[in-house]
XYZ file of C-alpha atoms in Angstrom:
654
model
C -55.580 -34.377 47.120
C -55.164 -30.348 48.695
C -55.866 -27.570 46.103
C -52.814 -25.442 44.770
C -54.832 -23.057 43.347
C -54.247 -20.306 46.903
C -50.453 -21.351 46.283
C -50.340 -20.113 42.547
C -52.805 -17.391 43.487
C -49.810 -16.065 46.251
C -47.290 -16.686 43.927
C -48.766 -14.620 40.996
C -49.166 -11.530 43.689
C -45.704 -11.687 45.004
C -44.410 -11.429 40.911
C -46.741 -8.513 40.182
C -45.505 -7.159 43.145
C -41.578 -7.482 42.185
C -40.167 -4.105 41.356
C -39.432 -3.903 37.351
C -35.100 -3.441 37.098
C -34.573 -0.290 35.214
C -31.287 -1.405 31.750
C -28.707 0.034 32.784
C -25.893 1.726 30.291
C -23.768 -0.793 28.633
C -20.108 -0.240 26.672
C -18.638 -2.329 24.575
C -15.570 -2.731 21.985
C -16.954 -2.182 18.186
C -15.385 -2.074 15.115
C -14.021 0.455 12.461
C -16.550 -0.864 10.497
C -20.133 -0.018 12.179
C -21.404 3.741 12.232
C -23.166 3.776 15.977
C -26.402 5.723 15.139
C -28.399 6.476 17.968
C -30.939 3.478 17.868
C -27.528 1.436 17.830
C -28.529 -1.890 20.253
C -26.331 -2.285 22.365
C -23.677 -5.161 22.825
C -21.535 -7.101 25.460
C -18.058 -7.461 24.108
C -15.661 -6.329 26.246
C -12.402 -7.169 23.535
C -11.329 -5.836 20.218
C -8.690 -7.685 18.261
C -6.461 -5.659 16.017
C -4.244 -6.471 13.365
C -1.399 -3.925 11.597
C 2.054 -3.360 10.241
C 4.308 -0.774 11.668
C 3.375 2.267 9.779
C -0.158 1.684 9.860
C -2.971 3.556 11.617
C -5.585 0.499 12.762
C -8.637 2.338 14.519
C -11.712 1.069 16.573
C -14.477 2.314 18.620
C -15.818 2.453 22.001
C -19.992 2.342 22.508
C -22.137 3.392 24.641
C -25.720 2.908 25.394
C -27.625 5.152 27.616
C -30.296 2.929 29.237
C -33.138 3.824 30.793
C -31.021 6.317 32.463
C -28.776 7.765 30.103
C -24.833 8.771 31.497
C -23.645 12.050 31.906
C -20.206 13.321 31.828
C -18.775 10.767 29.512
C -15.064 10.716 29.844
C -12.910 7.740 28.005
C -8.357 7.316 27.968
C -6.475 4.652 26.161
C -2.845 5.900 28.066
C -1.213 3.175 25.822
C -0.769 -0.123 24.413
C 1.826 -2.588 25.778
C 3.795 -4.818 23.854
C 7.260 -7.268 23.268
C 9.922 -5.649 25.549
C 7.873 -3.105 27.563
C 7.261 -1.138 24.188
C 5.029 1.417 24.767
C 2.341 2.854 22.110
C 1.551 5.991 23.300
C 1.082 9.981 22.839
C 0.502 11.154 19.395
C 0.380 7.133 18.514
C -3.267 7.147 20.422
C -5.729 9.722 19.532
C -9.427 9.126 21.258
C -12.322 11.022 19.316
C -15.986 11.950 20.204
C -17.791 11.070 17.240
C -20.218 14.252 16.993
C -23.588 13.463 15.433
C -24.864 15.045 11.909
C -28.623 15.190 11.020
C -29.558 14.582 7.623
C -32.818 15.401 6.227
C -33.208 14.166 3.119
C -31.619 10.873 2.612
C -28.407 10.097 -0.290
C -29.868 7.306 -1.019
C -33.343 5.919 -1.580
C -34.356 3.553 1.865
C -30.911 4.925 3.977
C -32.711 6.624 7.157
C -32.579 9.939 8.008
C -31.987 11.753 11.059
C -28.187 11.846 13.080
C -24.950 10.369 11.567
C -21.556 9.785 12.888
C -19.101 11.453 11.090
C -17.443 14.547 12.365
C -14.331 13.369 14.837
C -13.581 16.146 17.507
C -10.041 15.066 19.186
C -9.413 14.727 22.752
C -5.614 16.456 22.001
C -5.661 17.219 18.428
C -3.252 15.691 15.849
C -2.239 18.883 14.670
C -1.416 21.436 17.277
C -1.534 18.456 20.221
C -3.945 20.979 22.229
C -6.605 19.605 24.482
C -10.257 20.071 23.036
C -13.506 19.586 23.723
C -14.094 15.776 23.103
C -14.576 15.124 26.875
C -16.785 15.430 28.843
C -20.364 14.582 27.067
C -23.720 12.903 27.751
C -25.750 9.868 26.522
C -29.075 10.007 26.713
C -31.396 7.217 27.629
C -32.141 4.951 25.615
C -29.685 6.342 23.113
C -26.024 5.427 21.316
C -22.832 6.924 21.161
C -18.779 6.303 20.311
C -15.321 7.127 21.432
C -13.681 6.540 17.745
C -9.769 5.748 18.856
C -6.888 5.619 16.211
C -3.307 3.397 16.961
C -0.609 4.263 14.734
C 2.023 1.549 14.702
C 5.523 3.928 14.244
C 8.362 2.506 11.758
C 10.598 1.032 14.845
C 7.546 -0.952 16.625
C 8.984 -4.743 16.964
C 5.929 -7.280 16.490
C 4.056 -8.994 18.401
C 1.235 -8.528 20.637
C 0.207 -5.229 22.428
C -2.836 -4.936 24.620
C -3.834 -1.950 25.898
C -7.593 -0.902 28.576
C -9.843 1.810 27.081
C -11.688 3.123 30.610
C -14.555 5.044 30.213
C -15.932 7.097 33.363
C -19.117 8.655 33.687
C -20.610 11.097 36.984
C -21.845 9.015 39.586
C -19.328 6.630 39.867
C -19.789 4.634 36.798
C -17.311 3.121 35.110
C -16.339 0.488 32.377
C -13.199 -1.084 30.324
C -12.500 -2.574 26.925
C -9.695 -4.536 26.496
C -7.600 -3.566 23.019
C -5.446 -6.245 21.337
C -2.987 -5.028 18.965
C -1.273 -7.538 17.006
C 2.123 -6.195 14.942
C 3.206 -8.102 12.509
C 7.293 -8.093 11.277
C 6.270 -5.482 7.649
C 6.013 -1.688 7.580
C 3.816 0.658 4.988
C 5.645 3.267 3.627
C 4.627 6.795 4.327
C 3.916 8.023 0.750
C 1.336 6.317 -0.900
C 2.083 4.344 -3.636
C -1.506 4.812 -5.052
C -1.288 9.043 -5.909
C -4.196 11.008 -5.531
C -5.476 14.436 -6.159
C -8.013 15.792 -3.667
C -9.021 18.926 -4.631
C -9.522 21.903 -2.101
C -10.519 25.672 -2.605
C -9.449 28.058 -0.193
C -11.215 30.476 -0.321
C -13.766 27.696 1.345
C -11.414 27.306 4.162
C -11.196 30.703 4.237
C -15.048 31.649 5.042
C -15.334 28.335 7.397
C -12.343 29.242 9.841
C -12.452 32.996 9.544
C -16.499 34.097 8.856
C -14.637 36.431 5.775
C -13.932 35.882 2.274
C -10.695 37.876 1.966
C -8.088 36.186 4.108
C -4.234 37.325 2.892
C -1.852 34.715 1.764
C -0.148 35.201 5.516
C -3.996 34.098 7.056
C -4.514 31.323 5.014
C -1.739 29.292 4.292
C -0.583 27.697 8.006
C -3.983 27.047 7.876
C -4.159 25.388 4.472
C -0.593 23.404 5.682
C -2.518 22.399 8.452
C -4.655 20.874 6.544
C -2.597 19.372 4.192
C -0.476 17.491 7.299
C -3.643 15.925 8.260
C -4.195 14.385 4.345
C -1.262 12.947 4.427
C -1.508 11.296 7.650
C -4.644 9.926 6.328
C -2.821 9.270 3.043
C -3.652 11.319 0.381
C -3.017 14.550 -1.058
C -4.666 17.974 -1.402
C -2.997 18.620 -4.711
C -4.876 22.495 -5.420
C -5.311 23.895 -1.933
C -2.516 26.651 -2.979
C -3.520 30.508 -2.666
C -4.467 31.700 -6.334
C -3.369 35.277 -5.424
C -0.905 37.277 -6.106
C -0.028 34.815 -9.144
C 3.000 33.715 -9.595
C 3.709 33.341 -6.120
C 6.841 34.400 -4.415
C 8.885 31.039 -5.216
C 10.505 31.249 -2.065
C 7.716 31.638 -0.270
C 5.772 28.678 -1.989
C 8.526 26.522 -1.430
C 9.376 27.808 2.615
C 5.548 26.654 2.768
C 4.841 24.219 0.215
C 8.473 22.422 0.114
C 8.617 20.162 2.836
C 5.076 18.865 1.928
C 6.809 18.080 -0.758
C 10.178 16.613 -0.100
C 8.729 14.657 3.105
C 9.926 16.574 5.768
C 7.158 18.385 7.292
C 6.620 16.649 10.722
C 3.807 14.270 10.388
C 3.736 10.606 11.737
C 4.167 9.325 8.841
C 7.790 9.977 8.656
C 8.950 10.971 5.533
C 5.308 11.556 3.920
C 5.287 14.122 0.598
C 2.583 14.723 -1.644
C 2.164 12.606 -4.495
C 0.295 15.329 -6.393
C 0.766 19.353 -7.497
C -2.382 21.112 -9.254
C -1.138 24.391 -11.727
C -3.771 26.419 -10.618
C -2.131 29.750 -12.416
C -3.595 31.697 -15.062
C -4.057 29.445 -18.676
C -1.077 31.527 -20.358
C 2.049 30.403 -21.890
C 4.218 32.909 -19.736
C 2.761 31.181 -16.818
C 3.174 27.750 -17.609
C 6.653 28.679 -18.525
C 7.285 29.766 -15.731
C 5.612 27.011 -13.193
C 6.986 24.460 -15.238
C 11.029 25.580 -14.976
C 10.441 26.177 -11.120
C 8.840 22.877 -10.461
C 11.659 21.594 -12.708
C 14.582 23.165 -10.364
C 13.184 21.491 -7.251
C 12.623 18.081 -8.733
C 8.770 18.292 -8.788
C 7.631 17.897 -12.219
C 7.111 14.653 -12.042
C 4.270 15.056 -9.558
C 2.854 18.287 -11.211
C -0.032 18.200 -13.947
C -3.075 20.524 -15.377
C -6.342 20.205 -16.033
C -7.177 20.609 -19.252
C -11.034 21.302 -18.580
C -13.700 19.417 -16.413
C -16.423 16.768 -17.417
C -16.414 18.015 -21.367
C -18.640 19.073 -22.307
C -20.449 19.923 -19.892
C -17.747 21.674 -17.699
C -15.788 22.428 -20.868
C -16.705 22.071 -24.221
C -14.537 19.886 -26.022
C -13.089 23.034 -28.452
C -11.790 24.290 -24.777
C -10.263 21.012 -23.749
C -8.033 21.192 -27.401
C -7.349 24.632 -27.605
C -5.704 24.195 -23.464
C -4.246 21.420 -24.601
C -2.363 22.364 -27.417
C -1.531 26.041 -24.923
C 0.057 23.292 -22.671
C 1.785 21.534 -25.233
C 3.644 24.607 -26.983
C 4.618 26.731 -24.064
C 5.158 23.535 -21.310
C 5.765 20.473 -22.784
C 7.394 18.404 -19.803
C 3.937 19.191 -17.494
C 1.417 16.549 -17.570
C -2.618 16.831 -18.934
C -5.146 15.538 -17.383
C -9.147 15.402 -18.007
C -11.911 13.724 -16.808
C -13.441 11.741 -19.276
C -13.360 8.415 -20.873
C -12.082 6.338 -23.585
C -14.659 6.794 -26.311
C -14.521 10.567 -25.889
C -10.839 10.948 -25.691
C -11.269 8.996 -29.559
C -14.290 10.609 -30.617
C -12.701 14.068 -29.914
C -9.227 13.256 -31.186
C -7.549 13.649 -27.641
C -5.473 11.078 -27.224
C -2.349 12.934 -27.709
C -2.775 16.083 -25.516
C -3.994 14.050 -22.403
C -1.719 12.347 -20.827
C -3.816 11.588 -17.450
C -7.308 9.916 -18.075
C -9.527 9.927 -15.261
C -12.948 8.419 -15.625
C -15.667 8.024 -13.782
C -15.977 5.021 -11.475
C -19.067 4.522 -13.294
C -17.675 4.714 -16.549
C -14.662 2.433 -16.247
C -16.839 -0.581 -14.644
C -20.003 0.644 -15.627
C -24.058 -0.521 -15.737
C -25.041 1.803 -18.344
C -25.448 0.344 -22.229
C -22.437 2.435 -23.049
C -20.288 1.456 -20.348
C -21.145 -1.843 -19.358
C -18.706 -4.430 -17.888
C -14.945 -3.560 -17.223
C -13.612 -1.065 -19.594
C -10.349 -1.123 -18.675
C -9.403 -2.872 -21.764
C -10.632 0.536 -23.978
C -7.762 1.872 -22.521
C -4.974 -0.454 -23.934
C -4.132 1.705 -26.981
C -4.066 4.666 -24.973
C -2.109 3.705 -22.300
C 0.799 2.196 -24.802
C 1.985 6.046 -25.277
C 5.012 6.926 -22.898
C 3.853 9.456 -20.241
C 0.020 8.483 -19.767
C -1.690 6.914 -16.643
C -4.950 5.756 -15.952
C -7.010 7.395 -12.512
C -10.691 7.196 -11.710
C -12.612 9.099 -9.623
C -16.324 8.786 -7.688
C -18.977 11.629 -8.154
C -22.938 12.341 -7.197
C -23.023 9.807 -10.256
C -22.654 7.260 -6.951
C -26.069 8.545 -5.679
C -27.701 10.039 -8.079
C -26.651 14.111 -9.207
C -29.948 15.333 -8.978
C -33.242 14.538 -6.999
C -35.046 11.360 -8.090
C -32.194 9.896 -10.292
C -30.806 8.078 -7.636
C -28.592 5.254 -8.827
C -30.547 1.661 -9.411
C -27.785 -0.369 -8.307
C -27.802 1.127 -5.127
C -30.005 -1.777 -3.449
C -29.994 -3.217 0.241
C -26.111 -5.025 0.560
C -25.049 -3.302 -3.050
C -24.415 -0.382 -4.541
C -21.260 2.038 -5.825
C -18.740 3.061 -3.627
C -19.870 6.206 -2.214
C -18.294 8.849 0.088
C -21.591 10.341 1.380
C -21.816 10.272 5.203
C -25.275 8.749 5.579
C -23.462 5.373 3.028
C -22.271 2.258 4.551
C -18.775 2.702 5.785
C -18.017 -0.673 3.614
C -19.233 2.184 0.464
C -16.281 4.537 1.499
C -13.576 1.974 2.218
C -14.970 0.322 -1.265
C -12.954 3.304 -4.101
C -9.171 1.872 -3.700
C -10.242 -2.015 -3.955
C -12.443 -0.810 -7.528
C -8.528 1.311 -8.639
C -6.631 -2.054 -7.929
C -8.901 -4.128 -9.557
C -9.936 -1.552 -12.748
C -5.384 -1.308 -12.793
C -5.832 2.395 -12.656
C -2.909 4.420 -10.841
C -4.399 7.129 -9.071
C -7.394 8.544 -7.460
C -9.297 12.303 -8.100
C -11.588 13.858 -6.071
C -13.330 17.030 -6.916
C -13.981 18.528 -3.471
C -13.156 18.295 0.216
C -14.518 21.411 1.389
C -17.258 22.167 -0.394
C -19.594 22.922 2.754
C -16.933 23.420 5.104
C -18.821 26.595 6.821
C -21.712 24.326 7.390
C -20.708 20.603 7.844
C -21.216 20.442 11.837
C -25.188 21.212 11.040
C -25.757 20.320 6.802
C -23.449 18.932 3.765
C -26.393 18.208 1.818
C -24.855 18.873 -1.723
C -25.862 17.401 -5.276
C -28.647 15.276 -3.620
C -25.342 13.975 -1.248
C -24.511 14.659 2.171
C -20.847 14.815 2.291
C -20.459 15.379 -1.661
C -17.495 17.107 -1.199
C -17.448 18.104 2.014
C -14.527 15.202 3.812
C -13.190 17.678 6.496
C -14.822 20.004 9.523
C -13.682 23.494 10.595
C -11.885 23.116 14.007
C -12.595 26.624 15.295
C -11.937 27.284 18.616
C -15.920 28.234 19.446
C -16.697 24.548 17.564
C -13.556 21.880 19.561
C -12.091 24.196 22.071
C -8.681 24.756 22.200
C -6.844 28.192 20.885
C -5.777 27.106 17.514
C -8.054 26.553 13.836
C -7.281 23.674 13.118
C -9.141 20.385 10.412
C -11.025 18.140 12.026
C -11.263 14.770 10.426
C -14.503 12.940 9.509
C -15.019 9.448 9.963
C -14.889 9.161 6.212
C -11.593 9.897 6.571
C -10.636 7.167 8.432
C -12.896 4.869 5.968
C -10.627 6.471 3.000
C -7.187 5.976 4.779
C -8.597 1.868 5.671
C -9.070 1.415 1.552
C -5.310 3.688 0.681
C -3.754 0.748 3.465
C -5.640 -2.223 1.620
C -4.348 -1.389 -1.259
C -1.109 -0.763 -0.049
C -1.558 -4.789 0.689
C -2.415 -5.559 -2.420
C 0.084 -3.767 -3.944
C 2.369 -5.557 -1.531
C 1.267 -9.279 -2.377
C 1.003 -8.266 -5.870
C 5.072 -7.798 -5.668
C 5.844 -9.751 -3.750
C 5.172 -12.814 -6.050
C 1.276 -13.580 -6.111
C -0.788 -10.691 -8.272
C -3.510 -13.197 -8.627
C -4.071 -13.867 -5.415
C -4.807 -10.104 -4.631
C -6.943 -9.720 -7.510
C -8.884 -12.947 -6.657
C -9.328 -11.382 -2.636
C -10.359 -8.369 -4.223
C -13.228 -9.974 -6.772
C -14.032 -12.248 -4.463
C -14.619 -8.685 -2.476
C -16.070 -6.977 -4.759
C -18.167 -8.653 -7.495
C -17.897 -5.580 -9.791
C -17.425 -1.908 -8.789
C -21.991 -1.494 -8.948
C -21.681 -4.053 -6.273
C -20.048 -3.206 -3.289
C -21.427 -4.804 -0.262
C -22.725 -3.243 2.988
C -20.540 -6.206 5.124
C -18.157 -4.223 6.922
C -16.838 -8.061 8.122
C -16.182 -8.658 4.338
C -13.900 -6.193 4.211
C -11.842 -6.858 7.089
C -11.741 -10.892 6.181
C -10.166 -9.893 3.017
C -7.795 -7.453 4.093
C -6.624 -10.156 7.047
C -6.218 -12.397 4.060
C -3.763 -10.622 2.002
C -1.688 -9.856 5.207
C -0.837 -13.720 5.627
C -0.695 -14.037 1.728
C 2.021 -11.797 2.109
C 3.604 -13.136 5.212
C 4.006 -16.610 3.655
C 5.368 -15.295 -0.039
C 8.489 -13.115 1.743
C 8.920 -15.732 4.780
C 11.984 -16.956 2.895
C 13.207 -13.288 2.265
C 16.799 -12.718 3.934
C 16.357 -9.235 6.186
C 16.541 -6.388 3.539
C 15.575 -8.775 0.352
C 14.167 -7.395 -2.255
C 12.842 -4.514 -0.555
C 12.777 -0.727 0.074
C 12.841 0.987 3.457
C 9.389 3.490 3.205
C 10.479 6.540 1.196
C 13.980 6.773 1.254
C 14.848 8.170 -1.754
C 12.618 7.399 -3.574
C 10.361 8.859 -6.471
C 7.135 8.510 -7.399
C 7.218 6.968 -11.430
C 6.748 9.184 -14.292
C 3.335 8.869 -14.880
C 2.548 9.648 -10.970
C 1.311 5.575 -9.994
C 2.579 2.317 -10.279
C 2.862 -0.281 -13.165
C -0.402 -2.815 -13.084
C 0.263 -5.970 -12.942
C -0.293 -8.293 -16.228
C -3.677 -9.071 -14.255
C -4.540 -6.274 -13.906
C -3.804 -4.845 -17.027
C -5.463 -7.037 -19.125
C -9.096 -6.590 -16.766
C -8.879 -11.134 -17.012
C -10.963 -12.935 -14.752
C -9.510 -13.560 -10.851
C -7.782 -16.437 -10.489
C -5.302 -17.641 -7.317
C -1.765 -18.231 -7.899
C -1.119 -22.474 -8.705
C -1.169 -24.323 -5.325
C -1.615 -20.851 -3.346
C -3.301 -21.961 0.325
C -6.325 -20.597 1.556
C -4.789 -18.193 4.626
C -7.751 -19.601 6.856
C -10.592 -21.623 6.572
C -14.151 -21.069 5.456
C -15.846 -21.266 8.893
C -13.420 -18.921 10.420
C -14.307 -16.144 7.566
C -18.283 -17.219 8.029
C -17.790 -16.322 11.564
C -15.634 -13.163 10.659
C -18.111 -12.115 8.506
C -21.339 -12.537 11.250
C -19.344 -10.259 13.794
C -16.622 -12.608 14.966
C -16.593 -14.221 18.100
C -14.077 -12.502 19.736
C -16.267 -9.409 20.205
C -19.099 -11.078 20.948
C -20.522 -11.123 17.424
C -22.543 -8.023 16.590
C -21.751 -7.340 12.766
C -18.628 -5.686 13.058
C -15.436 -7.244 11.036
C -12.255 -5.493 12.404
C -12.645 -7.249 15.920
C -12.764 -10.228 14.283
C -8.562 -9.997 13.605
C -8.371 -12.395 16.632
C -10.216 -15.164 14.692
C -8.831 -15.036 11.635
C -5.290 -14.050 12.600
C -4.975 -17.493 14.270
C -3.998 -18.931 11.152
C -0.816 -16.505 10.510
C 0.134 -17.119 14.302
C 0.524 -20.836 13.833
C 2.207 -20.313 9.940
C 4.414 -17.851 11.865
C 5.976 -20.585 14.576
C 6.752 -22.952 11.234
C 8.446 -19.791 9.412
C 12.026 -17.742 9.809
C 11.442 -14.062 11.434
C 12.851 -11.741 8.706
C 12.417 -8.336 9.009
C 10.507 -7.436 5.556
C 9.074 -4.181 4.859
C 5.853 -3.491 2.186
C 8.195 -2.010 -0.543
C 8.441 1.606 -1.447
C 7.696 2.482 -5.006
C 10.274 2.729 -7.432
C 11.659 5.218 -10.019
């Protein structure tokens, strides 16, 4: 038998001589729940699938990996999504952003990577002034990843059905790739004004410093800029409640009304037509004359039901209980119609005899569903007596306690795959989306956040504050030097998009509850978040839960005749006197999760498992927004068996 060794040797030499081919650049579609960091591995998904109601925002990403060569001069465009009857979603309803990387030098939570995190969203055309900015072109270094964020707003009058659009990515040297976006618009609409009132604070001098480099902006300089921040906040479904210049005080009320009246009345320009502020903080001197004057003007303009005054901050640390009590007495005597708010919990309210002076109690999330001995487990029932007094409300807030307010005090609950809701930029997307789900579960009716521009001046390079990256800073200063164009505007963080998604999730939870199945809504929320300290990092689970709510809402409203039991969003309605909505019985009781008897499951267990693993509609990879097509198949099948009734997620009622 002839020897085969010479043949093997020849084959080996041929193999060694073959060139080693370089890995080329890659482009793929990604959902909103993955933070694309420089080390993110390339995927092959060429399609994303999305689901939304009318007047809802949906987001996805187009990610790029530079391969061995890198990419230069990257540009992206999505001209429109085309739907039924040649309906086009385009123009201001479609916005592309370049995701800017923000450096971190110390992790907010032990175990999180230190380095560059995507967060600042530089727009192609900004949402406020409509100017072309410096999102494109950009470069992708070899063997690193970058991403483009895409926002789509579904207009109020968009017909339900399927929409499709193509994101085209180009780079120098003739490089071109495409990602297809498929959007299913369901026959429902979200209200323009959030059903969950909020008070996110903003200190005007920080905005002055970040945009002008000075400390002495006049009201004439500052108010137009602050109004742009308010517009962006409302389009992300929360309210900046304290952004008014403090000097002079009282303001000339005619000027105040001209600037802020449109945002309080819902007539300011916005993609969310009719969106209104849900809160308004008194920021003047704490004296009887000014409190009376403010309350009289709020009453005259019909805004008093949204106005409030803070009696102090986190007593006994920020304010003593004696000071809180004295301020409470003053407000009750001088302005009895003005709501009072205090960041405290039920134990302190009772121990310090403040239950009659506080209208809105705002405990920490850690104290409402806690792990410490004094607050272990669901504490909602401890507020029952307080909430029996007319005009009272329970809000909640998160703070640096979600990660640890000082170095070495990191919350032990922040284990891999678990932990508290968090707005830190180096935490998972799921952590930033979770707060409103927890708010619903606790039967709270509002959310407070202590600051949004705390490190605005250095936001592009450093946001480390109170032991966290991004603590108290949710915006970026959109100066022409930073993003191009001519007009100073606020720039959204990626976290703002996730907060907006949480607010929209709350609308679906409320819609299912109002439509007759609060038990189902509560069970979906509790299955997703077993406790406030156990928020998963699995973004796919959040998207799967949302799709369950959408299908259940469609089932509950399928037999309604058009307009039955619904109210057009913001059609002259006003928020309730307590600034929120009454909790469903299960919420108020803080009882166990349970589905309504006979409630059908919206998707098969296998479908949910597939979605949580990343979904097959984009080739896998741990993102969930793109799993919408898979999960929504169940809704589509159900839709073939039901009447097509135009239904609206109910707006808030008095």
